[in-house]
């Protein structure tokens, strides 16, 4: 499966942590400044080439903002989206 990696303003928030980067070492991160990946032209242009797949699987941090808004916006665009519960995190459990 194709893997897209995004980083939210890494110059301010830091890059992807090393254990994850070491697994995805061949994947160049898409740098974004909008919370939703769907608001980033670089991300959306990459997903345009994935129409042969039935949906998008999301994992990530800042679930309450970035993952949520990405899921919401992709669904609004007609995508089938699944969020991997054990592969998302937030600063606050509530």
Short mmCIF file of the C-alpha atoms (twelve columns), coordinates in Angstrom:
data_MODEL
# 
_entry.id   MODEL 
# 
loop_
_atom_site.group_PDB 
_atom_site.id 
_atom_site.type_symbol 
_atom_site.label_atom_id 
_atom_site.label_alt_id 
_atom_site.label_comp_id 
_atom_site.label_asym_id 
_atom_site.label_seq_id 
_atom_site.Cartn_x 
_atom_site.Cartn_y 
_atom_site.Cartn_z 
_atom_site.pdbx_PDB_model_num 
ATOM 1  C CA . UNK A 1  0.000   0.000  0.000  1 
ATOM 2  C CA . UNK A 2  1.206   3.516  -0.690 1 
ATOM 3  C CA . UNK A 3  2.147   5.496  2.405  1 
ATOM 4  C CA . UNK A 4  1.882   9.268  2.668  1 
ATOM 5  C CA . UNK A 5  3.651   10.923 5.575  1 
ATOM 6  C CA . UNK A 6  2.795   14.449 6.678  1 
ATOM 7  C CA . UNK A 7  4.412   16.750 9.202  1 
ATOM 8  C CA . UNK A 8  2.653   19.726 10.763 1 
ATOM 9  C CA . UNK A 9  5.027   22.736 10.624 1 
ATOM 10 C CA . UNK A 10 8.079   20.688 11.665 1 
ATOM 11 C CA . UNK A 11 10.210  23.815 12.035 1 
ATOM 12 C CA . UNK A 12 7.993   24.746 15.009 1 
ATOM 13 C CA . UNK A 13 6.659   21.397 16.248 1 
ATOM 14 C CA . UNK A 14 9.564   19.145 15.320 1 
ATOM 15 C CA . UNK A 15 9.912   16.347 12.772 1 
ATOM 16 C CA . UNK A 16 8.497   12.835 12.870 1 
ATOM 17 C CA . UNK A 17 10.062  10.890 15.737 1 
ATOM 18 C CA . UNK A 18 13.008  8.669  14.841 1 
ATOM 19 C CA . UNK A 19 11.383  5.252  15.497 1 
ATOM 20 C CA . UNK A 20 8.682   6.111  12.948 1 
ATOM 21 C CA . UNK A 21 11.093  7.772  10.482 1 
ATOM 22 C CA . UNK A 22 13.353  4.708  10.549 1 
ATOM 23 C CA . UNK A 23 10.445  2.541  9.385  1 
ATOM 24 C CA . UNK A 24 9.388   5.079  6.740  1 
ATOM 25 C CA . UNK A 25 12.902  6.068  5.673  1 
ATOM 26 C CA . UNK A 26 12.033  6.002  1.951  1 
ATOM 27 C CA . UNK A 27 8.953   8.203  2.429  1 
ATOM 28 C CA . UNK A 28 9.490   11.934 2.013  1 
ATOM 29 C CA . UNK A 29 7.213   13.882 4.387  1 
ATOM 30 C CA . UNK A 30 4.674   16.324 3.017  1 
ATOM 31 C CA . UNK A 31 5.097   19.501 5.048  1 
ATOM 32 C CA . UNK A 32 1.742   21.081 5.880  1 
ATOM 33 C CA . UNK A 33 0.501   24.071 7.814  1 
ATOM 34 C CA . UNK A 34 -3.245  23.359 7.794  1 
ATOM 35 C CA . UNK A 35 -4.595  20.991 10.432 1 
ATOM 36 C CA . UNK A 36 -6.421  18.942 7.807  1 
ATOM 37 C CA . UNK A 37 -4.283  17.127 5.265  1 
ATOM 38 C CA . UNK A 38 -7.136  17.753 2.827  1 
ATOM 39 C CA . UNK A 39 -6.330  21.462 3.071  1 
ATOM 40 C CA . UNK A 40 -2.831  20.853 1.733  1 
ATOM 41 C CA . UNK A 41 -2.413  20.869 -2.077 1 
ATOM 42 C CA . UNK A 42 0.674   18.623 -1.855 1 
ATOM 43 C CA . UNK A 43 -1.221  15.941 0.040  1 
ATOM 44 C CA . UNK A 44 -4.271  16.159 -2.193 1 
ATOM 45 C CA . UNK A 45 -2.203  15.915 -5.386 1 
ATOM 46 C CA . UNK A 46 -0.645  12.722 -4.011 1 
ATOM 47 C CA . UNK A 47 -4.066  11.218 -3.218 1 
ATOM 48 C CA . UNK A 48 -5.325  11.973 -6.733 1 
ATOM 49 C CA . UNK A 49 -3.064  9.203  -8.007 1 
ATOM 50 C CA . UNK A 50 -4.540  6.653  -5.606 1 
ATOM 51 C CA . UNK A 51 -8.016  6.336  -7.117 1 
ATOM 52 C CA . UNK A 52 -7.538  2.585  -7.666 1 
ATOM 53 C CA . UNK A 53 -7.826  2.089  -3.896 1 
ATOM 54 C CA . UNK A 54 -11.175 1.899  -2.110 1 
ATOM 55 C CA . UNK A 55 -10.272 4.185  0.753  1 
ATOM 56 C CA . UNK A 56 -7.749  5.859  2.976  1 
ATOM 57 C CA . UNK A 57 -6.434  4.573  6.314  1 
ATOM 58 C CA . UNK A 58 -5.385  7.260  8.795  1 
ATOM 59 C CA . UNK A 59 -2.939  7.109  11.676 1 
ATOM 60 C CA . UNK A 60 -1.301  9.977  13.502 1 
ATOM 61 C CA . UNK A 61 -1.086  12.289 16.456 1 
ATOM 62 C CA . UNK A 62 -3.169  15.266 17.480 1 
ATOM 63 C CA . UNK A 63 -6.234  13.095 16.883 1 
ATOM 64 C CA . UNK A 64 -8.584  15.768 18.226 1 
ATOM 65 C CA . UNK A 65 -7.425  18.231 15.538 1 
ATOM 66 C CA . UNK A 66 -5.320  16.940 12.648 1 
ATOM 67 C CA . UNK A 67 -6.639  13.387 12.322 1 
ATOM 68 C CA . UNK A 68 -10.243 14.439 12.963 1 
ATOM 69 C CA . UNK A 69 -10.210 17.314 10.464 1 
ATOM 70 C CA . UNK A 70 -8.466  15.206 7.830  1 
ATOM 71 C CA . UNK A 71 -11.037 12.428 8.219  1 
ATOM 72 C CA . UNK A 72 -13.942 14.866 8.125  1 
ATOM 73 C CA . UNK A 73 -12.692 16.658 5.020  1 
ATOM 74 C CA . UNK A 74 -11.843 13.481 3.109  1 
ATOM 75 C CA . UNK A 75 -15.310 12.066 3.844  1 
ATOM 76 C CA . UNK A 76 -16.848 15.316 2.574  1 
ATOM 77 C CA . UNK A 77 -14.882 14.760 -0.651 1 
ATOM 78 C CA . UNK A 78 -16.428 11.316 -1.029 1 
ATOM 79 C CA . UNK A 79 -13.537 9.197  0.291  1 
ATOM 80 C CA . UNK A 80 -14.021 6.111  2.427  1 
ATOM 81 C CA . UNK A 81 -11.846 6.713  5.507  1 
ATOM 82 C CA . UNK A 82 -10.787 4.380  8.317  1 
ATOM 83 C CA . UNK A 83 -8.933  5.539  11.439 1 
ATOM 84 C CA . UNK A 84 -6.680  2.979  13.129 1 
ATOM 85 C CA . UNK A 85 -7.623  3.384  16.792 1 
ATOM 86 C CA . UNK A 86 -4.364  1.941  18.108 1 
ATOM 87 C CA . UNK A 87 -2.316  4.204  15.829 1 
ATOM 88 C CA . UNK A 88 -3.619  7.630  16.875 1 
ATOM 89 C CA . UNK A 89 -2.808  9.774  19.887 1 
ATOM 90 C CA . UNK A 90 -3.629  13.064 21.515 1 
ATOM 91 C CA . UNK A 91 -2.112  15.110 24.301 1 
ATOM 92 C CA . UNK A 92 -5.211  14.665 26.457 1 
ATOM 93 C CA . UNK A 93 -7.170  11.434 26.775 1 
ATOM 94 C CA . UNK A 94 -10.414 13.436 26.984 1 
# 
